[in-house]
Amino acid sequence: MVDRYDVAIAGAGPAGAQCARDLATRGYDVVVLETESEDEFPRQSNKSTAGTFPSMMSSFGIPDDVVMSYTDDVVLESPNEYYESYQPGAVLEFAEFKRFLVADGRENGAEYRFDARVSRPILDDDGVIEGVRYNGDEELYADVVIDATGPAAPIASALDVVDLERENQAIGIEYEMEGVEMNHPEYADLRRAMMLRLDHDIAPGGYSWIFATGEDTAKVGICYIQNDRHREFAEAGKTVDGYLDDWVNRDPRFADAEQIDEKVHRGSAHIQMPDRMHTDRFLAIGDTVPSIDPLWGEGIHTGMKSARAAAATVDRCLTDSERRLDAESLAVYERLWHRDVAPRMRARLMLTRLLYLAPNERYDRFMRDLRQTEENTLEKANQGDKGAMAKLLHLSDLPLLTKFARERLNV
Ligand SMILES: Cc1cc2nc3c(=O)[nH]c(=O)nc-3n(C[C@H](O)[C@H](O)[C@H](O)COP(=O)(O)OP(=O)(O)OC[C@H]3O[C@@H](n4cnc5c(N)ncnc54)[C@H](O)[C@@H]3O)c2cc1C
């Protein structure tokens, strides 16, 4: 008997599992294929710090049970300065969050197959996808296939829908720690904060973070893209693990801190402008697109928004009496993506490149400027508002801008 569904989703991350929730709620036959085994899920994919904001929690009905701690502020640090802004957030227990999405999807009728590694698409005579092959020779057919495997992207790559470039790959690692001095006299009070630090001595061409999970516990991590910027500031041969260990050994806030149960989370995502994200009977969502916010690596909310846009698109097409699922009919997904998931992505990518190009001294000045501008300047710049970006630039940034322009023109 042929295994057939309305929708087959590869990957049970925040994007895939959310898409399954939305589609199952609308009554579609949906199956999720996840490479990991259920009893240990998530293991390798338990990779995220999972800092998020109330807008995500309320939009997607995420319960308090999966929250490790609530935070009040976002703090930006540079080598000698910091800037604090009031912005309530939540740090999730990522593994519990993933398991909640699976359980809730199942309750609504979604089917899950664990130990199911998707390898490639099954194509019909016209070269259009009609199913997926998994675990070697197992086959499954569906009207629509969705790739939500994050950076793995086996189906999206085989269909030439996405091309995730290695030079745009950001790698990250994080420890869960206890005994951290969260209110050290020389630094901002981080007891209820998510802190991001711009400092090339710690994270060359990237950033590091401390996200509070309790009075003296925190998620402590570092990430960067291994591009020219990283190489300019990096020490030859030093790995991302080496950089995190160095920071933990040097920063006085970790003087009495220890790693909790050797808990390490690691992973990667691509920071690049999405190109295509669909074709006939196929959609890519989450980090496969990639949907992650380039500036601060917020990928959970954006991935889930892309999942919702995909589910709405599929629902629209399958409601149509002719159930048209050709690329043209599914193109509405890309429009929704650019409107709702990551508006002004190009401007934000530009801001990201500019930010990680700046030297350490410029970061100190950036913090001082932020303290002097209106409260919402950073928020606006964050949304890609060019006026707000301009407010944070100075005449002395001219060499930086020239360097940036040269890199963009590749001369
Ligand atoms: C160190 C680190 C810290 C981060 N911190 C934050 C943060 O604080 N806040 C935030 O919002 N975002 C954060 N992110 C980003 C966020 O975790 C990702 O953007 C998000 O998890 C993307 O979700 P996704 O569902 O698209 O993909 P993924 O989370 O990558 O999920 C993909 C799923 O597909 C499965 N899979 C992979 N290959 C296959 C295959 N061939 N067949 C079947 N299944 C497969 C995987 O096992 C996994 O379950 C962080 C990322 C990292 C690496």
Coordinates of C-alpha atoms and ligand atoms in Angstrom, one line a residue:
M1 CA 0.0 0.0 0.0
V2 CA 1.3 3.5 -0.9
D3 CA 2.0 5.7 2.1
R4 CA 0.2 9.0 1.2
Y5 CA -0.6 12.2 3.0
D6 CA -1.7 15.7 2.2
V7 CA 1.5 17.2 3.6
A8 CA 4.9 15.6 4.5
I9 CA 7.2 17.7 6.6
A10 CA 10.9 16.8 7.1
G11 CA 12.3 17.9 10.5
A12 CA 10.6 18.4 13.9
G13 CA 12.3 21.6 14.9
P14 CA 10.3 24.7 15.9
A15 CA 9.4 25.4 12.2
G16 CA 8.4 21.8 11.2
A17 CA 6.6 21.0 14.4
Q18 CA 4.7 24.4 14.3
C19 CA 3.7 23.9 10.7
A20 CA 2.4 20.4 11.6
R21 CA 0.4 21.9 14.5
D22 CA -1.2 24.5 12.2
L23 CA -2.0 22.0 9.4
A24 CA -3.4 19.3 11.8
T25 CA -5.6 21.9 13.4
R26 CA -7.1 22.6 10.0
G27 CA -7.8 18.9 9.6
Y28 CA -5.1 17.9 7.1
D29 CA -3.3 14.6 7.0
V30 CA 0.1 15.6 8.0
V31 CA 3.2 13.6 8.8
V32 CA 6.5 14.7 10.2
L33 CA 9.7 12.7 9.6
E34 CA 12.4 13.3 12.2
T35 CA 15.9 11.8 12.0
E36 CA 16.4 11.5 15.8
S37 CA 14.9 8.8 18.0
E38 CA 12.0 9.6 20.1
D39 CA 13.3 8.5 23.5
E40 CA 16.2 10.9 23.3
F41 CA 14.6 13.6 21.4
P42 CA 16.0 16.3 21.0
R43 CA 19.6 15.3 21.4
Q44 CA 21.9 16.7 18.7
S45 CA 19.1 19.2 17.7
N46 CA 18.9 20.5 21.3
K47 CA 21.0 23.4 20.2
S48 CA 19.4 26.6 21.1
T49 CA 19.7 29.1 23.9
A50 CA 16.0 29.7 23.2
G51 CA 15.7 33.3 24.2
T52 CA 12.4 34.7 23.0
F53 CA 9.8 37.3 23.5
P54 CA 6.1 37.3 24.7
S55 CA 4.9 38.0 21.2
M56 CA 6.1 34.5 20.2
M57 CA 4.6 32.9 23.2
S58 CA 1.2 34.4 22.8
S59 CA 1.0 34.1 19.0
F60 CA 1.7 30.4 19.1
G61 CA 0.1 29.4 22.4
I62 CA 3.3 28.3 24.2
P63 CA 2.7 27.4 27.8
D64 CA 4.7 28.7 30.8
D65 CA 5.8 25.1 31.6
V66 CA 8.6 25.3 29.0
V67 CA 10.0 28.6 30.3
M68 CA 13.2 28.4 32.4
S69 CA 13.1 32.0 33.3
Y70 CA 11.5 35.3 32.5
T71 CA 13.7 38.4 31.8
D72 CA 13.0 42.1 32.0
D73 CA 15.9 43.6 30.0
V74 CA 18.0 43.2 27.0
V75 CA 21.6 44.4 27.7
L76 CA 24.2 45.1 25.0
E77 CA 27.8 45.1 26.1
S78 CA 31.0 46.3 24.4
P79 CA 34.5 45.9 25.8
N80 CA 34.1 48.9 28.2
E81 CA 30.4 50.0 28.0
Y82 CA 27.0 48.7 28.1
Y83 CA 23.4 49.7 27.1
E84 CA 20.3 48.4 28.9
S85 CA 16.8 48.5 27.5
Y86 CA 13.6 47.3 29.0
Q87 CA 12.2 44.5 26.9
P88 CA 10.5 41.6 28.7
G89 CA 11.5 38.2 27.4
A90 CA 11.7 34.5 28.2
V91 CA 14.5 31.9 28.1
L92 CA 12.9 28.5 27.2
E93 CA 14.0 25.0 28.1
F94 CA 14.5 24.3 24.4
A95 CA 14.2 20.5 24.7
E96 CA 10.9 20.7 26.6
F97 CA 9.7 23.3 24.1
K98 CA 10.4 21.0 21.2
R99 CA 8.6 18.1 22.9
F100 CA 5.6 20.3 23.7
L101 CA 5.3 21.2 20.0
V102 CA 5.3 17.5 19.0
A103 CA 2.8 16.5 21.7
D104 CA 0.5 19.3 20.9
G105 CA 0.6 18.6 17.2
R106 CA -0.1 14.9 17.9
E107 CA -3.1 15.9 20.0
N108 CA -4.5 17.7 17.0
G109 CA -3.9 14.8 14.7
A110 CA -0.4 15.2 13.3
E111 CA 1.5 11.9 12.8
Y112 CA 5.2 11.7 13.8
R113 CA 7.8 9.2 12.6
F114 CA 11.0 9.3 14.5
D115 CA 14.2 7.5 13.4
A116 CA 13.3 8.7 9.9
R117 CA 16.2 10.4 8.1
V118 CA 14.9 12.0 5.0
S119 CA 17.5 11.8 2.2
R120 CA 16.0 12.9 -1.1
P121 CA 12.9 13.8 -3.1
I122 CA 10.9 11.3 -5.2
L123 CA 10.2 13.0 -8.5
D124 CA 7.5 12.3 -11.1
D125 CA 8.1 12.1 -14.9
D126 CA 8.0 15.9 -15.1
G127 CA 10.6 16.3 -12.4
V128 CA 8.0 17.5 -9.9
I129 CA 8.3 16.3 -6.3
E130 CA 5.7 13.7 -5.3
G131 CA 7.2 12.3 -2.1
V132 CA 10.4 11.7 -0.1
R133 CA 12.8 8.8 0.4
Y134 CA 13.9 8.2 3.9
N135 CA 16.1 5.7 5.8
G136 CA 17.6 4.5 2.6
D137 CA 14.8 2.9 0.5
E138 CA 11.6 3.8 2.4
E139 CA 9.1 6.0 0.5
L140 CA 6.4 8.3 1.4
Y141 CA 4.1 10.3 -0.9
A142 CA 2.3 13.6 -0.3
D143 CA 0.6 16.4 -2.2
V144 CA 3.0 18.9 -0.7
V145 CA 6.4 18.4 0.8
I146 CA 8.0 20.8 3.3
D147 CA 11.7 20.9 4.1
A148 CA 12.1 22.0 7.8
T149 CA 15.4 20.3 8.5
G150 CA 17.3 23.5 9.3
P151 CA 20.7 23.8 7.7
A152 CA 20.7 20.1 6.5
A153 CA 18.2 21.0 3.8
P154 CA 18.3 17.7 1.9
I155 CA 15.2 18.3 -0.2
A156 CA 15.5 22.0 -0.8
S157 CA 19.1 21.5 -2.0
A158 CA 18.3 18.6 -4.3
L159 CA 15.5 20.7 -5.8
D160 CA 17.9 23.6 -6.2
V161 CA 15.5 25.8 -4.2
V162 CA 18.1 26.9 -1.7
D163 CA 21.9 27.2 -1.8
L164 CA 23.1 27.6 1.8
E165 CA 26.7 28.8 1.4
R166 CA 29.4 27.7 3.7
E167 CA 31.0 31.2 3.9
N168 CA 27.7 32.4 5.4
Q169 CA 27.4 29.7 8.0
A170 CA 27.4 31.0 11.6
I171 CA 28.5 28.4 14.2
G172 CA 27.6 28.7 17.9
I173 CA 28.3 26.9 21.2
E174 CA 26.9 27.4 24.6
Y175 CA 27.3 26.0 28.2
E176 CA 24.7 26.0 30.9
M177 CA 26.4 27.3 34.0
E178 CA 25.9 27.8 37.7
G179 CA 27.7 30.0 40.3
V180 CA 27.8 32.9 37.8
E181 CA 28.0 36.3 39.4
M182 CA 25.0 37.9 37.6
N183 CA 25.3 41.2 39.4
H184 CA 29.1 41.9 39.3
P185 CA 30.0 45.5 40.3
E186 CA 31.9 46.1 37.1
Y187 CA 29.1 45.1 34.8
A188 CA 25.3 45.5 34.2
D189 CA 22.9 43.7 36.5
L190 CA 22.1 40.5 34.5
R191 CA 19.9 38.8 37.1
R192 CA 16.8 39.2 34.8
A193 CA 18.4 39.9 31.5
M194 CA 19.5 38.6 28.2
M195 CA 22.9 40.0 27.4
L196 CA 24.7 40.2 24.1
R197 CA 28.3 41.2 23.9
L198 CA 30.1 42.7 20.9
D199 CA 33.8 42.2 21.5
H200 CA 36.2 40.8 18.9
D201 CA 38.6 39.6 21.7
I202 CA 35.9 37.2 22.8
A203 CA 34.0 36.4 19.6
P204 CA 35.9 37.6 16.6
G205 CA 33.4 38.8 13.9
G206 CA 30.5 37.7 16.0
Y207 CA 29.1 38.0 19.5
S208 CA 28.8 36.3 22.9
W209 CA 26.0 36.1 25.4
I210 CA 24.8 35.5 28.9
F211 CA 21.1 34.7 29.3
A212 CA 19.9 34.5 32.9
T213 CA 18.1 31.3 33.8
G214 CA 18.1 31.8 37.6
E215 CA 19.8 33.8 40.4
D216 CA 23.2 32.5 39.6
T217 CA 22.6 30.3 36.6
A218 CA 22.8 31.2 33.0
K219 CA 23.2 30.1 29.4
V220 CA 26.6 31.3 28.3
G221 CA 27.6 31.1 24.6
I222 CA 29.4 32.5 21.6
C223 CA 28.9 32.5 17.9
Y224 CA 30.5 33.9 14.7
I225 CA 30.6 33.4 11.0
Q226 CA 33.9 32.0 9.7
N227 CA 34.3 34.7 7.1
D228 CA 37.0 37.3 6.3
R229 CA 35.9 39.4 9.3
H230 CA 36.4 36.5 11.6
R231 CA 39.8 35.7 10.1
E232 CA 40.9 39.3 10.5
F233 CA 40.4 39.2 14.3
A234 CA 40.9 35.5 15.0
E235 CA 43.8 33.6 16.3
A236 CA 45.0 30.9 13.9
G237 CA 43.8 27.5 14.8
K238 CA 41.5 28.5 17.7
T239 CA 38.1 26.9 17.6
V240 CA 34.7 28.2 18.7
D241 CA 35.0 25.9 21.8
G242 CA 38.4 27.4 22.5
Y243 CA 37.0 31.0 22.3
L244 CA 34.2 30.1 24.8
D245 CA 36.6 28.4 27.2
D246 CA 38.8 31.5 27.1
W247 CA 36.0 33.8 27.8
V248 CA 34.8 31.7 30.7
N249 CA 38.4 31.6 32.1
R250 CA 39.0 35.3 31.8
D251 CA 35.7 37.0 32.7
P252 CA 35.4 37.7 36.5
R253 CA 31.7 36.8 36.4
F254 CA 32.6 33.2 35.9
A255 CA 35.4 33.1 38.5
D256 CA 33.3 30.6 40.7
A257 CA 31.1 29.3 38.0
E258 CA 30.9 25.7 36.8
Q259 CA 29.2 24.0 33.8
I260 CA 26.0 22.2 34.8
D261 CA 26.1 18.5 34.0
E262 CA 28.5 19.2 31.1
K263 CA 25.5 20.6 29.3
V264 CA 26.6 21.9 25.9
H265 CA 24.4 23.1 23.1
R266 CA 25.9 23.6 19.6
G267 CA 24.7 24.2 16.1
S268 CA 24.8 26.4 13.1
A269 CA 22.6 28.6 10.8
H270 CA 23.2 30.5 7.6
I271 CA 23.2 34.3 7.6
Q272 CA 22.4 35.1 4.0
M273 CA 19.7 36.7 1.9
P274 CA 17.0 34.0 1.1
D275 CA 16.5 33.4 -2.6
R276 CA 13.8 31.0 -3.7
M277 CA 11.9 29.2 -1.0
H278 CA 9.4 27.2 -3.0
T279 CA 8.7 25.3 -6.3
D280 CA 6.0 23.0 -7.5
R281 CA 4.4 21.2 -4.6
F282 CA 7.3 22.2 -2.3
L283 CA 8.1 24.8 0.4
A284 CA 11.2 25.4 2.5
I285 CA 10.7 26.9 6.0
G286 CA 12.7 27.9 9.1
D287 CA 16.5 27.8 9.0
T288 CA 16.3 25.9 5.7
V289 CA 15.2 29.2 3.9
P290 CA 17.0 30.6 6.1
S291 CA 14.5 32.7 8.1
I292 CA 16.8 33.4 11.1
D293 CA 17.3 37.1 12.0
P294 CA 20.8 38.0 10.8
L295 CA 21.5 40.5 13.5
W296 CA 20.9 38.7 16.8
G297 CA 20.2 35.1 15.6
E298 CA 16.6 35.0 16.7
G299 CA 15.4 32.0 14.7
I300 CA 12.7 30.4 16.7
H301 CA 10.0 33.1 16.2
T302 CA 10.9 33.8 12.6
G303 CA 11.0 30.0 11.9
M304 CA 7.6 29.6 13.4
K305 CA 6.2 32.6 11.5
S306 CA 7.5 31.0 8.3
A307 CA 5.8 27.8 9.3
R308 CA 2.5 29.6 9.8
A309 CA 2.9 31.4 6.4
A310 CA 3.5 28.0 4.8
A311 CA 0.5 26.4 6.5
A312 CA -1.7 29.2 5.4
T313 CA -0.5 28.9 1.9
V314 CA -1.1 25.2 1.8
D315 CA -4.5 25.6 3.3
R316 CA -5.4 28.2 0.7
C317 CA -4.2 26.0 -2.2
L318 CA -5.9 22.8 -0.9
T319 CA -9.2 24.6 -0.3
D320 CA -9.2 25.6 -3.9
S321 CA -11.6 23.2 -5.8
E322 CA -8.8 22.3 -8.2
R323 CA -6.2 21.9 -5.4
R324 CA -3.6 23.7 -7.5
L325 CA -0.1 23.2 -6.0
D326 CA 2.1 24.4 -8.8
A327 CA 4.9 26.9 -8.1
E328 CA 2.7 29.8 -9.2
S329 CA -0.1 29.0 -6.8
L330 CA 2.4 28.4 -3.9
A331 CA 4.1 31.7 -4.7
V332 CA 1.9 33.5 -2.1
Y333 CA 4.2 31.9 0.5
E334 CA 7.1 34.0 -0.6
R335 CA 5.0 37.1 -0.5
L336 CA 3.8 36.3 3.0
W337 CA 7.4 35.5 4.1
H338 CA 8.7 38.9 2.9
R339 CA 5.7 40.7 4.5
D340 CA 5.3 38.9 7.8
V341 CA 8.4 36.8 8.6
A342 CA 11.4 39.0 7.8
P343 CA 10.5 42.4 6.3
R344 CA 13.4 44.5 5.2
M345 CA 15.8 41.5 5.4
R346 CA 18.2 43.1 2.9
A347 CA 18.6 46.3 5.1
R348 CA 19.0 44.2 8.2
L349 CA 21.7 42.0 6.6
M350 CA 23.5 45.2 5.6
L351 CA 23.3 46.4 9.2
T352 CA 24.6 43.1 10.4
R353 CA 27.6 43.2 8.1
L354 CA 28.4 46.7 9.1
L355 CA 28.1 45.9 12.8
Y356 CA 30.4 43.0 12.7
L357 CA 32.9 44.9 10.6
A358 CA 33.3 47.6 13.2
P359 CA 36.3 47.6 15.5
N360 CA 36.0 47.2 19.3
E361 CA 36.4 51.0 20.0
R362 CA 33.5 51.6 17.7
Y363 CA 31.4 49.2 19.8
D364 CA 32.1 51.3 22.9
R365 CA 30.9 54.5 21.1
F366 CA 27.9 52.6 19.8
M367 CA 26.8 51.9 23.4
R368 CA 27.3 55.5 24.4
D369 CA 25.3 56.7 21.4
L370 CA 22.5 54.3 22.2
R371 CA 22.2 55.7 25.7
Q372 CA 21.8 59.2 24.2
T373 CA 19.4 58.6 21.4
E374 CA 15.6 58.0 21.9
E375 CA 14.6 54.8 23.4
N376 CA 13.3 53.3 20.2
T377 CA 16.2 54.1 17.9
L378 CA 17.8 50.7 18.3
E379 CA 14.4 49.0 17.8
K380 CA 13.8 51.0 14.6
A381 CA 17.4 50.3 13.3
N382 CA 16.8 46.7 14.2
Q383 CA 13.7 46.7 11.9
G384 CA 15.9 48.1 9.1
D385 CA 14.8 51.7 9.4
K386 CA 17.5 53.6 7.5
G387 CA 16.8 56.9 9.3
A388 CA 17.4 55.2 12.7
M389 CA 20.6 53.6 11.3
A390 CA 21.8 56.9 10.1
K391 CA 21.4 58.4 13.7
L392 CA 23.8 55.8 14.9
L393 CA 26.5 56.6 12.3
H394 CA 29.2 59.3 12.5
L395 CA 31.4 61.1 10.1
S396 CA 34.3 59.1 11.6
D397 CA 32.6 56.0 10.3
L398 CA 33.5 57.0 6.8
P399 CA 36.6 54.6 6.6
L400 CA 34.3 51.8 7.9
L401 CA 31.6 52.6 5.4
T402 CA 34.2 52.7 2.6
K403 CA 35.6 49.3 3.7
F404 CA 32.1 48.0 3.7
A405 CA 31.3 49.3 0.3
R406 CA 34.5 47.9 -1.1
E407 CA 33.7 44.5 0.3
R408 CA 30.3 44.6 -1.2
L409 CA 31.7 45.5 -4.6
N410 CA 34.4 42.8 -4.0
V411 CA 37.2 45.1 -5.1
Ligands
LIG1 C1 23.9 28.0 19.8 C2 22.6 28.5 19.3 C3 21.9 29.4 20.0 C4 20.7 29.9 19.5 N1 20.0 30.8 20.3 C5 18.8 31.3 19.9 C6 18.0 32.1 20.8 O1 18.4 32.4 21.9 N2 16.8 32.5 20.3 C7 16.3 32.2 19.1 O2 15.2 32.6 18.7 N3 17.0 31.4 18.2 C8 18.2 30.9 18.6 N4 19.0 30.1 17.8 C9 18.4 29.8 16.5 C10 17.3 28.8 16.6 O3 17.6 27.7 17.4 C11 17.0 28.2 15.2 O4 16.8 29.3 14.3 C12 15.8 27.3 15.2 O5 16.0 26.2 16.0 C13 15.5 26.9 13.7 O6 14.4 26.0 13.7 P1 14.1 25.1 12.5 O7 12.9 24.3 12.9 O8 14.1 25.8 11.2 O9 15.4 24.1 12.4 P2 16.1 23.2 13.5 O10 15.9 23.7 14.9 O11 17.5 23.0 13.0 O12 15.3 21.8 13.4 C14 15.5 20.9 12.3 C15 15.0 19.5 12.7 O13 15.2 18.7 11.6 C16 15.8 17.5 12.0 N5 16.5 17.0 10.8 C17 17.7 17.4 10.3 N6 18.0 16.7 9.2 C18 17.0 15.8 9.0 C19 16.8 14.9 8.0 N7 17.6 14.6 7.0 N8 15.6 14.1 8.1 C20 14.7 14.3 9.1 N9 14.9 15.2 10.1 C21 16.1 16.0 10.0 C22 16.7 17.9 13.2 O14 17.0 16.7 14.0 C23 15.8 18.9 13.9 O15 14.9 18.3 14.8 C24 20.2 29.6 18.3 C25 20.9 28.6 17.5 C26 22.1 28.1 18.0 C27 22.9 27.1 17.2

